[in-house]
Amino acid sequence: MKKFFVLLLLVLPAVLLTVNTGSSPFAFAAEDELDEELVDVETEDAAIVADETEPEDEPETTKSPDADTYLLFTRPLHASGSQLELPAGYPVEFLVGFTNKALSDDFVVESVEASFRYAMDFSYFIQNFSAVPYNRQVKPGHEATVSYSFLPTESFAGRPFGLNIALNYRDGRGNQFSEAVFNETVQITEVDEGLDGETFFLYVFLAAIVILLLVLGQQFLGSYGKRKRPTAARKVVETGTSSTKDVDYEWIPQQTLKKIQNSPKGGAPKSSPKQSPRQRKAKAGQ
């Protein structure tokens, strides 16, 4: 009976599944194949949509032949020929210089702007920083320097990005120019601050736990040692006879007793020694 009951429990779920799904337990396989086909169709549609939506082209960089620009990073310092590393969460500062080489035309330095681009394709913008307006007029043969700073977010740490720094200016005839003074891939690094507040309090908490365990262990060992320590037996010290009345002087010769009594330092008994029974009988007979 028990075997039949166990067999019924094993067969009943399979029968219920077959009834609920229709006619055959292999209906799930057909449904999975249908889902795969739908996924393939969706993938093709997504590919078609992606092909139709092409990214916009980056505006071309223009530069005036009568102007020279240069860039100098002041924070952090950057050596030419090496990749620039920017610390995440810390401000980045740099100077942009402009030189007017024209003979008669003036230039106006309008603004400086910066942006992070996708490292594999600089046409995709990751983050735009605010454009700082200057509107500084530069006469022929003169130079001008402007400063700019931005703050890379900490979420970009450990990733490369394209950094684009553009200087916008115009000449005396109203022609607009936008020159990329810096357009390279930079590395956003994570700054190791050493011991922060959270780590410090964690170490303090662990030290307190260790000290507490040591104190508890010392108390336990001290109480356990007191329980197991054997009690020392008291030593019996022989003090001798404290009273001279209990001392039997019968065995001491009479001459010795007389010397002890006559001696000033001798502890002779003041009372006469005890008499033996024979002496008492002899004395009584007299």
CSV table of C-alpha atoms in Angstrom, one decimal:
chain,number,residue,atom,x,y,z
A,1,MET,CA,0.0,0.0,0.0
A,2,LYS,CA,2.8,2.4,0.8
A,3,LYS,CA,4.6,1.7,-2.5
A,4,PHE,CA,1.3,2.4,-4.4
A,5,PHE,CA,0.9,5.7,-2.5
A,6,VAL,CA,4.5,6.8,-3.3
A,7,LEU,CA,4.1,5.9,-7.0
A,8,LEU,CA,0.8,7.9,-7.1
A,9,LEU,CA,2.6,10.9,-5.7
A,10,LEU,CA,5.3,10.6,-8.4
A,11,VAL,CA,2.9,10.1,-11.3
A,12,LEU,CA,0.2,12.6,-10.3
A,13,PRO,CA,2.3,15.8,-10.9
A,14,ALA,CA,3.3,14.6,-14.4
A,15,VAL,CA,-0.3,13.9,-15.3
A,16,LEU,CA,-1.4,17.3,-14.1
A,17,LEU,CA,1.3,19.1,-16.1
A,18,THR,CA,0.3,17.2,-19.2
A,19,VAL,CA,-3.4,18.1,-18.8
A,20,ASN,CA,-2.7,21.8,-18.1
A,21,THR,CA,-0.4,22.3,-21.1
A,22,GLY,CA,-2.7,20.7,-23.6
A,23,SER,CA,-1.8,17.5,-25.2
A,24,SER,CA,1.9,16.7,-24.9
A,25,PRO,CA,4.6,17.6,-22.3
A,26,PHE,CA,6.8,18.7,-25.2
A,27,ALA,CA,4.8,21.9,-25.7
A,28,PHE,CA,7.3,23.8,-23.7
A,29,ALA,CA,10.0,23.1,-26.2
A,30,ALA,CA,7.9,24.5,-29.0
A,31,GLU,CA,7.2,27.6,-26.9
A,32,ASP,CA,10.9,28.1,-26.2
A,33,GLU,CA,11.6,27.9,-30.0
A,34,LEU,CA,8.9,30.5,-30.6
A,35,ASP,CA,10.4,32.8,-28.0
A,36,GLU,CA,13.8,32.5,-29.6
A,37,GLU,CA,12.3,33.4,-33.0
A,38,LEU,CA,10.7,36.5,-31.4
A,39,VAL,CA,14.0,37.5,-29.9
A,40,ASP,CA,15.7,37.1,-33.2
A,41,VAL,CA,13.1,39.3,-34.9
A,42,GLU,CA,13.4,41.9,-32.2
A,43,THR,CA,17.2,41.9,-32.5
A,44,GLU,CA,16.9,42.5,-36.3
A,45,ASP,CA,14.4,45.3,-35.7
A,46,ALA,CA,16.8,46.9,-33.2
A,47,ALA,CA,19.6,46.6,-35.7
A,48,ILE,CA,17.5,48.3,-38.4
A,49,VAL,CA,16.6,51.1,-36.0
A,50,ALA,CA,20.2,51.6,-35.0
A,51,ASP,CA,21.3,51.8,-38.6
A,52,GLU,CA,18.6,54.4,-39.3
A,53,THR,CA,19.6,56.6,-36.4
A,54,GLU,CA,23.1,57.6,-37.2
A,55,PRO,CA,24.9,59.9,-34.7
A,56,GLU,CA,25.3,63.5,-35.6
A,57,ASP,CA,28.7,64.6,-36.9
A,58,GLU,CA,30.9,66.6,-34.6
A,59,PRO,CA,31.2,70.2,-35.7
A,60,GLU,CA,34.5,70.8,-37.4
A,61,THR,CA,37.2,72.6,-35.5
A,62,THR,CA,38.2,76.0,-37.0
A,63,LYS,CA,41.3,77.9,-36.4
A,64,SER,CA,42.5,81.3,-37.5
A,65,PRO,CA,45.9,81.5,-39.3
A,66,ASP,CA,46.5,84.8,-37.4
A,67,ALA,CA,46.2,83.2,-33.9
A,68,ASP,CA,48.2,80.8,-31.8
A,69,THR,CA,46.9,78.9,-28.8
A,70,TYR,CA,48.6,76.9,-26.1
A,71,LEU,CA,47.5,75.0,-23.0
A,72,LEU,CA,49.1,74.4,-19.6
A,73,PHE,CA,47.7,72.2,-16.9
A,74,THR,CA,48.4,73.5,-13.4
A,75,ARG,CA,46.5,70.9,-11.4
A,76,PRO,CA,47.5,68.2,-11.9
A,77,LEU,CA,50.8,68.8,-13.6
A,78,HIS,CA,51.1,67.1,-17.0
A,79,ALA,CA,54.3,66.2,-18.8
A,80,SER,CA,54.2,66.2,-22.6
A,81,GLY,CA,54.4,62.8,-24.2
A,82,SER,CA,52.5,61.0,-21.4
A,83,GLN,CA,48.9,60.2,-20.9
A,84,LEU,CA,47.1,62.7,-18.7
A,85,GLU,CA,45.6,61.3,-15.5
A,86,LEU,CA,42.9,63.2,-13.7
A,87,PRO,CA,42.0,62.3,-10.1
A,88,ALA,CA,38.3,61.6,-9.6
A,89,GLY,CA,36.5,64.0,-7.2
A,90,TYR,CA,39.3,66.6,-7.4
A,91,PRO,CA,39.2,69.9,-9.4
A,92,VAL,CA,41.3,70.1,-12.6
A,93,GLU,CA,42.7,73.5,-13.5
A,94,PHE,CA,44.5,74.7,-16.6
A,95,LEU,CA,45.5,77.9,-18.4
A,96,VAL,CA,44.7,78.7,-22.1
A,97,GLY,CA,46.9,81.2,-23.8
A,98,PHE,CA,46.0,83.1,-26.9
A,99,THR,CA,48.4,85.1,-29.2
A,100,ASN,CA,47.2,87.6,-31.8
A,101,LYS,CA,49.6,87.5,-34.8
A,102,ALA,CA,47.6,89.8,-37.1
A,103,LEU,CA,48.9,93.1,-38.2
A,104,SER,CA,45.8,95.2,-37.8
A,105,ASP,CA,42.8,93.0,-36.7
A,106,ASP,CA,41.8,92.6,-33.1
A,107,PHE,CA,40.6,89.3,-31.7
A,108,VAL,CA,38.1,88.7,-28.9
A,109,VAL,CA,38.4,85.6,-26.7
A,110,GLU,CA,34.8,84.7,-26.0
A,111,SER,CA,34.7,81.5,-23.9
A,112,VAL,CA,36.3,78.2,-23.0
A,113,GLU,CA,34.4,74.9,-22.7
A,114,ALA,CA,35.3,71.3,-22.0
A,115,SER,CA,33.6,68.0,-22.3
A,116,PHE,CA,34.1,64.3,-21.8
A,117,ARG,CA,33.7,62.1,-24.9
A,118,TYR,CA,33.5,58.4,-25.5
A,119,ALA,CA,37.1,57.2,-25.9
A,120,MET,CA,36.4,55.0,-28.9
A,121,ASP,CA,34.3,57.6,-30.7
A,122,PHE,CA,34.8,61.3,-29.9
A,123,SER,CA,31.4,62.2,-31.5
A,124,TYR,CA,29.6,60.8,-28.5
A,125,PHE,CA,29.3,63.1,-25.5
A,126,ILE,CA,29.6,61.7,-22.0
A,127,GLN,CA,29.5,64.9,-20.0
A,128,ASN,CA,29.5,68.6,-20.9
A,129,PHE,CA,31.0,71.1,-18.5
A,130,SER,CA,29.9,74.7,-18.3
A,131,ALA,CA,31.3,77.2,-20.8
A,132,VAL,CA,33.0,80.1,-19.1
A,133,PRO,CA,32.6,83.5,-20.9
A,134,TYR,CA,35.5,85.9,-21.0
A,135,ASN,CA,35.0,88.4,-23.9
A,136,ARG,CA,38.6,89.6,-23.6
A,137,GLN,CA,39.9,91.8,-26.4
A,138,VAL,CA,43.4,91.0,-27.7
A,139,LYS,CA,45.1,93.6,-29.8
A,140,PRO,CA,47.6,92.8,-32.6
A,141,GLY,CA,50.9,91.5,-31.2
A,142,HIS,CA,49.5,90.9,-27.8
A,143,GLU,CA,48.7,87.8,-25.7
A,144,ALA,CA,46.0,86.9,-23.3
A,145,THR,CA,45.7,84.0,-20.8
A,146,VAL,CA,42.5,82.7,-19.3
A,147,SER,CA,41.9,80.0,-16.7
A,148,TYR,CA,39.4,77.2,-16.5
A,149,SER,CA,38.6,74.4,-14.0
A,150,PHE,CA,36.2,71.5,-13.8
A,151,LEU,CA,35.5,68.6,-11.5
A,152,PRO,CA,35.5,64.9,-12.7
A,153,THR,CA,32.8,62.9,-10.9
A,154,GLU,CA,33.9,60.0,-8.7
A,155,SER,CA,31.7,57.6,-10.7
A,156,PHE,CA,34.2,57.9,-13.6
A,157,ALA,CA,37.1,56.5,-11.6
A,158,GLY,CA,39.1,53.8,-13.4
A,159,ARG,CA,37.8,54.5,-16.9
A,160,PRO,CA,39.4,56.3,-19.9
A,161,PHE,CA,37.5,59.2,-21.5
A,162,GLY,CA,38.2,61.6,-24.3
A,163,LEU,CA,38.8,65.2,-23.1
A,164,ASN,CA,38.0,68.0,-25.5
A,165,ILE,CA,38.8,71.6,-24.5
A,166,ALA,CA,37.7,74.2,-27.0
A,167,LEU,CA,38.6,77.9,-27.2
A,168,ASN,CA,36.0,80.1,-28.9
A,169,TYR,CA,37.1,83.4,-30.3
A,170,ARG,CA,36.3,85.8,-33.2
A,171,ASP,CA,38.3,88.3,-35.3
A,172,GLY,CA,37.6,92.0,-36.0
A,173,ARG,CA,35.5,91.1,-39.1
A,174,GLY,CA,33.1,89.0,-37.0
A,175,ASN,CA,34.4,85.5,-38.1
A,176,GLN,CA,33.8,82.9,-35.5
A,177,PHE,CA,36.4,80.3,-34.6
A,178,SER,CA,36.3,77.3,-32.3
A,179,GLU,CA,39.7,75.7,-31.8
A,180,ALA,CA,40.3,72.5,-29.9
A,181,VAL,CA,43.3,73.2,-27.8
A,182,PHE,CA,43.2,69.7,-26.2
A,183,ASN,CA,41.6,66.6,-27.7
A,184,GLU,CA,43.1,63.5,-26.3
A,185,THR,CA,42.2,60.4,-24.2
A,186,VAL,CA,42.7,60.8,-20.5
A,187,GLN,CA,42.5,58.3,-17.6
A,188,ILE,CA,40.3,59.1,-14.6
A,189,THR,CA,42.1,57.7,-11.5
A,190,GLU,CA,40.8,56.8,-8.1
A,191,VAL,CA,42.7,58.6,-5.3
A,192,ASP,CA,43.7,56.5,-2.4
A,193,GLU,CA,43.2,58.7,0.6
A,194,GLY,CA,44.7,56.2,3.0
A,195,LEU,CA,42.8,56.0,6.3
A,196,ASP,CA,39.4,57.5,6.1
A,197,GLY,CA,36.9,58.1,8.9
A,198,GLU,CA,34.9,54.9,8.4
A,199,THR,CA,38.0,52.7,8.3
A,200,PHE,CA,39.4,54.4,11.4
A,201,PHE,CA,36.2,53.8,13.5
A,202,LEU,CA,36.1,50.2,12.2
A,203,TYR,CA,39.7,49.6,13.6
A,204,VAL,CA,38.7,51.3,16.9
A,205,PHE,CA,35.7,49.0,17.2
A,206,LEU,CA,37.8,45.9,16.5
A,207,ALA,CA,40.4,46.9,19.0
A,208,ALA,CA,37.7,47.4,21.7
A,209,ILE,CA,36.3,44.0,21.0
A,210,VAL,CA,39.8,42.4,21.3
A,211,ILE,CA,40.4,44.2,24.6
A,212,LEU,CA,37.0,43.1,25.9
A,213,LEU,CA,37.8,39.5,25.0
A,214,LEU,CA,41.1,39.7,26.8
A,215,VAL,CA,39.6,41.1,30.0
A,216,LEU,CA,36.9,38.4,30.0
A,217,GLY,CA,39.5,35.7,29.4
A,218,GLN,CA,41.6,37.0,32.3
A,219,GLN,CA,38.6,37.0,34.6
A,220,PHE,CA,37.7,33.5,33.6
A,221,LEU,CA,41.2,32.1,34.1
A,222,GLY,CA,41.5,33.8,37.4
A,223,SER,CA,38.3,32.4,38.8
A,224,TYR,CA,39.1,29.0,37.4
A,225,GLY,CA,42.5,29.0,39.0
A,226,LYS,CA,41.0,29.9,42.4
A,227,ARG,CA,38.6,27.0,42.3
A,228,LYS,CA,41.4,24.4,41.4
A,229,ARG,CA,44.0,25.7,43.9
A,230,PRO,CA,44.5,23.2,46.8
A,231,THR,CA,44.3,24.4,50.4
A,232,ALA,CA,47.6,24.3,52.2
A,233,ALA,CA,47.7,22.1,55.3
A,234,ARG,CA,48.6,23.9,58.5
A,235,LYS,CA,51.9,23.0,60.0
A,236,VAL,CA,51.9,21.9,63.6
A,237,VAL,CA,54.6,23.5,65.5
A,238,GLU,CA,55.8,21.8,68.7
A,239,THR,CA,55.9,24.4,71.4
A,240,GLY,CA,56.9,22.2,74.3
A,241,THR,CA,55.6,22.4,77.8
A,242,SER,CA,54.4,25.8,78.8
A,243,SER,CA,53.9,25.1,82.5
A,244,THR,CA,56.6,23.9,84.9
A,245,LYS,CA,54.0,22.1,87.1
A,246,ASP,CA,53.5,19.4,84.5
A,247,VAL,CA,57.2,18.6,84.3
A,248,ASP,CA,58.4,15.5,86.1
A,249,TYR,CA,61.8,16.3,87.7
A,250,GLU,CA,62.1,12.8,89.4
A,251,TRP,CA,64.6,11.5,86.9
A,252,ILE,CA,66.9,14.6,87.4
A,253,PRO,CA,69.5,14.1,90.1
A,254,GLN,CA,69.2,16.2,93.2
A,255,GLN,CA,72.6,17.8,92.7
A,256,THR,CA,71.6,19.0,89.3
A,257,LEU,CA,68.4,20.4,90.5
A,258,LYS,CA,70.2,22.3,93.3
A,259,LYS,CA,72.6,23.8,90.7
A,260,ILE,CA,69.7,24.8,88.5
A,261,GLN,CA,67.9,26.5,91.4
A,262,ASN,CA,71.0,28.3,92.5
A,263,SER,CA,71.9,29.4,89.0
A,264,PRO,CA,70.6,33.0,88.2
A,265,LYS,CA,69.8,32.2,84.5
A,266,GLY,CA,68.5,28.7,85.1
A,267,GLY,CA,64.8,28.3,84.7
A,268,ALA,CA,64.6,26.1,87.9
A,269,PRO,CA,61.1,25.4,89.1
A,270,LYS,CA,60.2,27.2,92.3
A,271,SER,CA,58.2,24.3,93.6
A,272,SER,CA,59.7,21.1,94.7
A,273,PRO,CA,59.7,18.2,92.3
A,274,LYS,CA,57.1,15.6,92.5
A,275,GLN,CA,57.8,12.7,94.9
A,276,SER,CA,57.6,9.2,93.7
A,277,PRO,CA,55.2,6.8,95.5
A,278,ARG,CA,58.1,5.0,97.3
A,279,GLN,CA,59.4,8.3,98.7
A,280,ARG,CA,55.9,9.2,99.9
A,281,LYS,CA,55.6,5.8,101.6
A,282,ALA,CA,59.0,6.1,103.2
A,283,LYS,CA,58.1,9.6,104.5
A,284,ALA,CA,54.9,8.4,105.9
A,285,GLY,CA,56.6,5.5,107.7
A,286,GLN,CA,58.9,7.9,109.4
